Amino acid sequence: GKISTEAVNRCCENILNVVAWAAAHRDAPGDVYDRDLKISQAAAEESFVLLKNDSGALPVTGEIALFGNGQVNTEYYPRGSGMVFVRDPVSIRDGIENCKKLKLNRHMKELYGDCLQDYGGELNPKDDFYQFVPEIADIEISAMTSRAAVIVITRGTTEGADHRTGEGDYLLSARETELIERVSEVFHAAGKTV
């Protein structure tokens, strides 16, 4: 097909208008980041989640056992062209460790280690592609001293790998289901919250 000169001119004019607008409204990257950070912090401080607390599980204080690779490999944003720069990222594990009212179960922390650690170029069995599921005995050890268990499931997306409705994305993977079932069975048998 052919494109008319008028259509090409209209497209070029639109592109130049966007470039001119962007140049006129450009902030220094640090200024934009600081401004956006203030907005994000204010939104977080003014937000809340309403949960039904029939069994008195909340608030959680004391020692908790943290499960799931997402505790270390926390997804903050999409990858690829939608990626957002996070100056000071805090994983879920780091956030809990920084909370004065909570203490992480040392056994689970050591067992999960660094879920992204590279083992000589081979896939680490604890990375997100292979959700790490601790043995029952290890979960029992953590249940002895922990008041509650927290399970972290995380998802990421990028071009060519958008979210899908199947297992391991919208639905839990078999290993995620196994993790939830194991942890729930052990902690509930001990009268603890998950």
CSV table of C-alpha atoms in Angstrom, one decimal:
chain,number,residue,atom,x,y,z
A,1,GLY,CA,0.0,0.0,0.0
A,2,LYS,CA,0.9,3.6,-0.3
A,3,ILE,CA,1.0,6.3,2.4
A,4,SER,CA,0.0,9.8,1.5
A,5,THR,CA,2.3,12.7,2.0
A,6,GLU,CA,-0.3,14.2,4.3
A,7,ALA,CA,-0.3,11.1,6.6
A,8,VAL,CA,3.5,11.2,6.8
A,9,ASN,CA,3.5,14.9,7.6
A,10,ARG,CA,0.8,14.4,10.3
A,11,CYS,CA,2.9,11.6,11.9
A,12,CYS,CA,6.1,13.6,11.8
A,13,GLU,CA,4.3,16.6,13.3
A,14,ASN,CA,3.0,14.4,16.1
A,15,ILE,CA,6.4,13.1,16.9
A,16,LEU,CA,8.0,16.6,16.9
A,17,ASN,CA,5.2,17.8,19.2
A,18,VAL,CA,6.0,15.1,21.7
A,19,VAL,CA,9.7,15.8,21.5
A,20,ALA,CA,9.1,19.5,22.0
A,21,TRP,CA,6.7,18.8,24.9
A,22,ALA,CA,9.2,16.4,26.6
A,23,ALA,CA,12.1,18.9,26.2
A,24,ALA,CA,10.0,21.7,27.8
A,25,HIS,CA,8.8,19.4,30.7
A,26,ARG,CA,12.1,17.7,31.4
A,27,ASP,CA,13.3,17.5,35.0
A,28,ALA,CA,16.7,16.3,36.0
A,29,PRO,CA,16.5,12.5,36.6
A,30,GLY,CA,17.3,12.9,40.3
A,31,ASP,CA,14.5,15.6,40.7
A,32,VAL,CA,12.0,13.3,39.1
A,33,TYR,CA,13.0,10.3,41.2
A,34,ASP,CA,12.9,12.4,44.5
A,35,ARG,CA,9.5,13.8,43.6
A,36,ASP,CA,8.1,10.4,42.7
A,37,LEU,CA,9.6,8.9,45.8
A,38,LYS,CA,7.8,11.4,48.0
A,39,ILE,CA,4.5,10.6,46.2
A,40,SER,CA,5.1,6.9,46.6
A,41,GLN,CA,6.0,7.2,50.3
A,42,ALA,CA,2.9,9.4,51.0
A,43,ALA,CA,0.7,6.9,49.2
A,44,ALA,CA,2.1,4.0,51.2
A,45,GLU,CA,1.8,5.8,54.5
A,46,GLU,CA,-1.9,6.7,53.8
A,47,SER,CA,-2.8,3.2,52.5
A,48,PHE,CA,-4.0,0.2,54.4
A,49,VAL,CA,-5.3,-3.3,53.8
A,50,LEU,CA,-8.5,-4.4,55.6
A,51,LEU,CA,-8.3,-8.0,56.8
A,52,LYS,CA,-10.8,-10.1,58.6
A,53,ASN,CA,-9.2,-11.2,61.9
A,54,ASP,CA,-11.6,-13.8,63.3
A,55,SER,CA,-8.9,-16.0,64.8
A,56,GLY,CA,-6.8,-13.2,66.4
A,57,ALA,CA,-3.8,-13.9,64.1
A,58,LEU,CA,-3.1,-10.2,63.8
A,59,PRO,CA,-1.0,-8.3,64.7
A,60,VAL,CA,1.9,-10.6,64.2
A,61,THR,CA,4.8,-10.0,66.5
A,62,GLY,CA,7.8,-12.0,67.6
A,63,GLU,CA,9.5,-14.7,65.5
A,64,ILE,CA,8.1,-15.6,62.1
A,65,ALA,CA,9.3,-18.2,59.6
A,66,LEU,CA,9.5,-16.8,56.1
A,67,PHE,CA,9.0,-19.2,53.2
A,68,GLY,CA,9.2,-18.7,49.4
A,69,ASN,CA,11.8,-17.5,47.0
A,70,GLY,CA,10.1,-14.1,46.7
A,71,GLN,CA,11.3,-13.2,50.2
A,72,VAL,CA,14.7,-12.5,48.6
A,73,ASN,CA,13.9,-12.2,44.9
A,74,THR,CA,11.1,-9.7,45.4
A,75,GLU,CA,9.5,-8.4,42.2
A,76,TYR,CA,9.3,-4.6,42.3
A,77,TYR,CA,8.4,-3.9,38.7
A,78,PRO,CA,8.2,-5.5,35.2
A,79,ARG,CA,11.4,-6.2,33.3
A,80,GLY,CA,12.3,-5.0,29.8
A,81,SER,CA,11.1,-1.7,28.5
A,82,GLY,CA,8.6,-1.3,31.4
A,83,MET,CA,11.4,-1.6,34.0
A,84,VAL,CA,11.5,1.0,36.6
A,85,PHE,CA,14.7,2.1,38.4
A,86,VAL,CA,14.5,1.5,42.1
A,87,ARG,CA,17.3,3.3,43.9
A,88,ASP,CA,17.1,1.5,47.3
A,89,PRO,CA,15.2,-1.7,46.8
A,90,VAL,CA,14.1,-3.5,50.0
A,91,SER,CA,13.2,-7.2,49.7
A,92,ILE,CA,10.4,-8.6,51.7
A,93,ARG,CA,13.0,-10.4,53.9
A,94,ASP,CA,14.9,-7.1,54.4
A,95,GLY,CA,11.7,-5.3,55.3
A,96,ILE,CA,10.8,-7.8,57.9
A,97,GLU,CA,14.3,-7.8,59.3
A,98,ASN,CA,14.1,-4.0,59.7
A,99,CYS,CA,10.8,-4.3,61.6
A,100,LYS,CA,11.5,-4.0,65.4
A,101,LYS,CA,8.4,-6.1,66.3
A,102,LEU,CA,9.4,-9.1,64.2
A,103,LYS,CA,12.3,-11.5,64.2
A,104,LEU,CA,13.1,-13.9,61.4
A,105,ASN,CA,13.5,-17.6,62.1
A,106,ARG,CA,17.2,-18.2,61.6
A,107,HIS,CA,16.8,-21.8,60.4
A,108,MET,CA,14.6,-20.8,57.5
A,109,LYS,CA,16.7,-17.8,56.7
A,110,GLU,CA,19.8,-19.9,56.4
A,111,LEU,CA,18.0,-22.6,54.5
A,112,TYR,CA,16.7,-20.2,51.9
A,113,GLY,CA,20.0,-18.4,51.8
A,114,ASP,CA,20.4,-16.2,48.8
A,115,CYS,CA,17.8,-17.5,46.3
A,116,LEU,CA,19.6,-15.8,43.4
A,117,GLN,CA,23.1,-17.1,44.2
A,118,ASP,CA,24.8,-18.5,41.1
A,119,TYR,CA,26.2,-22.0,41.4
A,120,GLY,CA,28.9,-22.0,38.7
A,121,GLY,CA,26.4,-21.0,36.0
A,122,GLU,CA,23.9,-23.8,36.9
A,123,LEU,CA,20.4,-23.0,37.9
A,124,ASN,CA,20.1,-22.6,41.7
A,125,PRO,CA,17.2,-24.9,42.8
A,126,LYS,CA,16.1,-22.1,45.1
A,127,ASP,CA,15.4,-19.6,42.3
A,128,ASP,CA,12.0,-18.6,41.1
A,129,PHE,CA,12.0,-21.1,38.2
A,130,TYR,CA,12.1,-23.9,40.8
A,131,GLN,CA,10.3,-22.8,43.9
A,132,PHE,CA,12.3,-24.1,46.8
A,133,VAL,CA,10.2,-26.4,49.1
A,134,PRO,CA,11.8,-27.2,52.4
A,135,GLU,CA,11.6,-30.7,53.8
A,136,ILE,CA,9.0,-31.4,56.5
A,137,ALA,CA,11.7,-31.8,59.2
A,138,ASP,CA,13.0,-28.3,58.4
A,139,ILE,CA,9.5,-26.8,58.6
A,140,GLU,CA,8.9,-28.6,61.9
A,141,ILE,CA,12.2,-27.1,63.3
A,142,SER,CA,11.0,-23.6,62.3
A,143,ALA,CA,7.5,-24.2,63.7
A,144,MET,CA,9.0,-25.0,67.2
A,145,THR,CA,10.1,-21.4,67.8
A,146,SER,CA,8.1,-19.3,65.3
A,147,ARG,CA,4.8,-17.7,66.2
A,148,ALA,CA,3.6,-17.8,62.6
A,149,ALA,CA,4.6,-18.6,59.0
A,150,VAL,CA,4.6,-16.2,56.1
A,151,ILE,CA,4.6,-17.6,52.5
A,152,VAL,CA,5.8,-15.3,49.7
A,153,ILE,CA,4.7,-16.0,46.2
A,154,THR,CA,6.0,-13.6,43.5
A,155,ARG,CA,5.5,-13.1,39.8
A,156,GLY,CA,7.4,-11.1,37.1
A,157,THR,CA,6.7,-10.3,33.5
A,158,THR,CA,8.4,-8.8,30.5
A,159,GLU,CA,8.0,-8.5,26.7
A,160,GLY,CA,7.3,-11.9,25.2
A,161,ALA,CA,6.5,-13.4,28.6
A,162,ASP,CA,3.3,-11.6,29.7
A,163,HIS,CA,1.2,-13.1,32.4
A,164,ARG,CA,-0.9,-16.0,31.4
A,165,THR,CA,-3.9,-17.8,32.9
A,166,GLY,CA,-2.2,-21.1,33.5
A,167,GLU,CA,-0.3,-22.9,36.2
A,168,GLY,CA,2.7,-21.0,37.6
A,169,ASP,CA,1.3,-17.6,36.9
A,170,TYR,CA,-2.3,-16.8,37.5
A,171,LEU,CA,-2.7,-20.2,39.1
A,172,LEU,CA,-0.2,-21.6,41.5
A,173,SER,CA,2.5,-24.0,40.3
A,174,ALA,CA,2.6,-27.5,41.6
A,175,ARG,CA,5.7,-26.6,43.8
A,176,GLU,CA,4.0,-23.5,45.1
A,177,THR,CA,1.0,-25.6,46.1
A,178,GLU,CA,3.3,-28.1,47.7
A,179,LEU,CA,5.0,-25.4,49.7
A,180,ILE,CA,1.7,-23.9,50.9
A,181,GLU,CA,0.3,-27.4,51.8
A,182,ARG,CA,3.5,-28.5,53.7
A,183,VAL,CA,3.9,-25.2,55.7
A,184,SER,CA,0.2,-25.1,56.5
A,185,GLU,CA,0.0,-28.7,57.6
A,186,VAL,CA,3.0,-28.4,60.0
A,187,PHE,CA,2.2,-24.9,61.4
A,188,HIS,CA,-1.5,-25.6,61.9
A,189,ALA,CA,-0.7,-29.0,63.6
A,190,ALA,CA,1.4,-26.9,66.0
A,191,GLY,CA,-1.5,-24.5,66.5
A,192,LYS,CA,0.4,-21.7,64.7
A,193,THR,CA,-0.8,-19.2,62.1
A,194,VAL,CA,0.1,-19.2,58.4
